[in-house]
Amino acid sequence: MNASVAIQVLPHVDTDEEVIRIVDEVIAYIKNTGLNYYVGPCETAIEGEYEELMEIVKNCQYIAIKAGCPKVAAYVKISFAPEGGVLTIEKKVTKHHL
């Protein structure tokens, strides 16, 4: 693993229920990638190889549009170490969820 990303997808829709429905579809896509991920209240973190993660970030936008929102924004944080060695989700959060 040489990268991790955190993505917050923000569908431009009229109701909170629609936001949740669309974000849930994006999270289902992330889950189906088979990569290690962690859903937080404001963003989802994903671990993997840089190129694969960039493809997932791109696809998250398409998933949201396909789910019915006319416009989507996203905030993305990227940690990349070409030789490997980025901090894992486990190292970052496990001690806070015991």
PDB file of C-alpha atoms in Angstrom:
ATOM      1  CA  MET A   1       0.000   0.000   0.000  1.00  0.00           C
ATOM      2  CA  ASN A   2       1.470   3.297  -1.028  1.00  0.00           C
ATOM      3  CA  ALA A   3      -1.472   5.670  -0.600  1.00  0.00           C
ATOM      4  CA  SER A   4      -4.585   6.537   1.312  1.00  0.00           C
ATOM      5  CA  VAL A   5      -7.355   8.936   0.453  1.00  0.00           C
ATOM      6  CA  ALA A   6     -10.211  10.484   2.329  1.00  0.00           C
ATOM      7  CA  ILE A   7     -13.172  11.528   0.225  1.00  0.00           C
ATOM      8  CA  GLN A   8     -16.235  13.537   1.128  1.00  0.00           C
ATOM      9  CA  VAL A   9     -18.881  13.467  -1.607  1.00  0.00           C
ATOM     10  CA  LEU A  10     -21.357  16.346  -1.527  1.00  0.00           C
ATOM     11  CA  PRO A  11     -24.356  15.822  -3.820  1.00  0.00           C
ATOM     12  CA  HIS A  12     -26.221  18.994  -4.765  1.00  0.00           C
ATOM     13  CA  VAL A  13     -29.788  17.844  -4.088  1.00  0.00           C
ATOM     14  CA  ASP A  14     -32.805  19.260  -2.289  1.00  0.00           C
ATOM     15  CA  THR A  15     -33.200  17.046   0.773  1.00  0.00           C
ATOM     16  CA  ASP A  16     -31.064  15.413   3.434  1.00  0.00           C
ATOM     17  CA  GLU A  17     -32.698  12.104   2.585  1.00  0.00           C
ATOM     18  CA  GLU A  18     -31.457  12.405  -1.008  1.00  0.00           C
ATOM     19  CA  VAL A  19     -27.961  13.304   0.196  1.00  0.00           C
ATOM     20  CA  ILE A  20     -27.896  10.196   2.383  1.00  0.00           C
ATOM     21  CA  ARG A  21     -29.264   7.951  -0.372  1.00  0.00           C
ATOM     22  CA  ILE A  22     -26.667   9.121  -2.893  1.00  0.00           C
ATOM     23  CA  VAL A  23     -23.764   9.005  -0.441  1.00  0.00           C
ATOM     24  CA  ASP A  24     -24.847   5.488   0.538  1.00  0.00           C
ATOM     25  CA  GLU A  25     -24.557   4.469  -3.123  1.00  0.00           C
ATOM     26  CA  VAL A  26     -21.052   5.913  -3.280  1.00  0.00           C
ATOM     27  CA  ILE A  27     -20.095   4.054  -0.088  1.00  0.00           C
ATOM     28  CA  ALA A  28     -21.524   0.818  -1.511  1.00  0.00           C
ATOM     29  CA  TYR A  29     -19.275   1.296  -4.549  1.00  0.00           C
ATOM     30  CA  ILE A  30     -16.243   1.845  -2.305  1.00  0.00           C
ATOM     31  CA  LYS A  31     -17.142  -1.248  -0.282  1.00  0.00           C
ATOM     32  CA  ASN A  32     -17.339  -3.305  -3.486  1.00  0.00           C
ATOM     33  CA  THR A  33     -13.791  -2.333  -4.499  1.00  0.00           C
ATOM     34  CA  GLY A  34     -12.495  -4.812  -1.922  1.00  0.00           C
ATOM     35  CA  LEU A  35     -10.057  -2.274  -0.484  1.00  0.00           C
ATOM     36  CA  ASN A  36      -9.756  -1.463   3.188  1.00  0.00           C
ATOM     37  CA  TYR A  37     -11.962   1.533   4.019  1.00  0.00           C
ATOM     38  CA  TYR A  38     -13.411   3.359   7.005  1.00  0.00           C
ATOM     39  CA  VAL A  39     -16.650   5.342   6.943  1.00  0.00           C
ATOM     40  CA  GLY A  40     -16.627   8.372   9.208  1.00  0.00           C
ATOM     41  CA  PRO A  41     -19.332  10.964   9.790  1.00  0.00           C
ATOM     42  CA  CYS A  42     -17.917  13.415   7.225  1.00  0.00           C
ATOM     43  CA  GLU A  43     -15.696  11.369   4.904  1.00  0.00           C
ATOM     44  CA  THR A  44     -14.619   7.884   3.945  1.00  0.00           C
ATOM     45  CA  ALA A  45     -10.971   6.813   4.073  1.00  0.00           C
ATOM     46  CA  ILE A  46      -9.647   4.195   1.648  1.00  0.00           C
ATOM     47  CA  GLU A  47      -6.235   2.484   1.489  1.00  0.00           C
ATOM     48  CA  GLY A  48      -4.526   1.041  -1.561  1.00  0.00           C
ATOM     49  CA  GLU A  49      -2.280   1.771  -4.490  1.00  0.00           C
ATOM     50  CA  TYR A  50      -2.223   5.358  -5.744  1.00  0.00           C
ATOM     51  CA  GLU A  51      -3.446   4.733  -9.301  1.00  0.00           C
ATOM     52  CA  GLU A  52      -6.306   2.522  -8.125  1.00  0.00           C
ATOM     53  CA  LEU A  53      -7.379   5.087  -5.536  1.00  0.00           C
ATOM     54  CA  MET A  54      -7.380   7.907  -8.090  1.00  0.00           C
ATOM     55  CA  GLU A  55      -9.679   5.816 -10.292  1.00  0.00           C
ATOM     56  CA  ILE A  56     -12.002   5.254  -7.315  1.00  0.00           C
ATOM     57  CA  VAL A  57     -12.054   8.980  -6.518  1.00  0.00           C
ATOM     58  CA  LYS A  58     -13.009   9.697 -10.145  1.00  0.00           C
ATOM     59  CA  ASN A  59     -15.693   7.000 -10.152  1.00  0.00           C
ATOM     60  CA  CYS A  60     -17.268   8.321  -6.945  1.00  0.00           C
ATOM     61  CA  GLN A  61     -18.316  11.417  -8.894  1.00  0.00           C
ATOM     62  CA  TYR A  62     -19.878   9.321 -11.651  1.00  0.00           C
ATOM     63  CA  ILE A  63     -21.703   7.115  -9.134  1.00  0.00           C
ATOM     64  CA  ALA A  64     -23.256  10.190  -7.507  1.00  0.00           C
ATOM     65  CA  ILE A  65     -24.381  11.598 -10.859  1.00  0.00           C
ATOM     66  CA  LYS A  66     -25.747   8.230 -11.963  1.00  0.00           C
ATOM     67  CA  ALA A  67     -27.653   8.041  -8.652  1.00  0.00           C
ATOM     68  CA  GLY A  68     -29.581  11.131  -9.656  1.00  0.00           C
ATOM     69  CA  CYS A  69     -27.852  14.287  -8.517  1.00  0.00           C
ATOM     70  CA  PRO A  70     -27.377  16.924 -11.208  1.00  0.00           C
ATOM     71  CA  LYS A  71     -24.151  18.262  -9.656  1.00  0.00           C
ATOM     72  CA  VAL A  72     -21.645  16.897  -7.159  1.00  0.00           C
ATOM     73  CA  ALA A  73     -18.675  18.313  -5.286  1.00  0.00           C
ATOM     74  CA  ALA A  74     -16.012  16.372  -3.421  1.00  0.00           C
ATOM     75  CA  TYR A  75     -13.250  17.113  -0.998  1.00  0.00           C
ATOM     76  CA  VAL A  76     -10.324  14.721  -1.292  1.00  0.00           C
ATOM     77  CA  LYS A  77      -7.254  14.298   0.898  1.00  0.00           C
ATOM     78  CA  ILE A  78      -4.387  12.210  -0.456  1.00  0.00           C
ATOM     79  CA  SER A  79      -1.445  10.696   1.354  1.00  0.00           C
ATOM     80  CA  PHE A  80       1.046   9.195  -1.093  1.00  0.00           C
ATOM     81  CA  ALA A  81       4.404   7.541  -0.483  1.00  0.00           C
ATOM     82  CA  PRO A  82       5.675   6.004  -3.749  1.00  0.00           C
ATOM     83  CA  GLU A  83       7.861   3.554  -1.847  1.00  0.00           C
ATOM     84  CA  GLY A  84       5.063   2.646   0.567  1.00  0.00           C
ATOM     85  CA  GLY A  85       4.726   3.376   4.233  1.00  0.00           C
ATOM     86  CA  VAL A  86       1.688   5.623   4.611  1.00  0.00           C
ATOM     87  CA  LEU A  87      -0.058   5.421   7.960  1.00  0.00           C
ATOM     88  CA  THR A  88      -2.865   2.876   7.952  1.00  0.00           C
ATOM     89  CA  ILE A  89      -6.446   3.486   8.986  1.00  0.00           C
ATOM     90  CA  GLU A  90      -5.896   1.018  11.819  1.00  0.00           C
ATOM     91  CA  LYS A  91      -2.934   2.975  13.202  1.00  0.00           C
ATOM     92  CA  LYS A  92      -4.818   6.252  12.894  1.00  0.00           C
ATOM     93  CA  VAL A  93      -8.151   5.399  14.549  1.00  0.00           C
ATOM     94  CA  THR A  94      -8.243   2.059  16.364  1.00  0.00           C
ATOM     95  CA  LYS A  95      -7.114   3.480  19.704  1.00  0.00           C
ATOM     96  CA  HIS A  96     -10.074   5.875  19.586  1.00  0.00           C
ATOM     97  CA  HIS A  97     -12.677   3.145  19.068  1.00  0.00           C
ATOM     98  CA  LEU A  98     -11.830   0.550  21.702  1.00  0.00           C
TER      99      LEU A  98
END
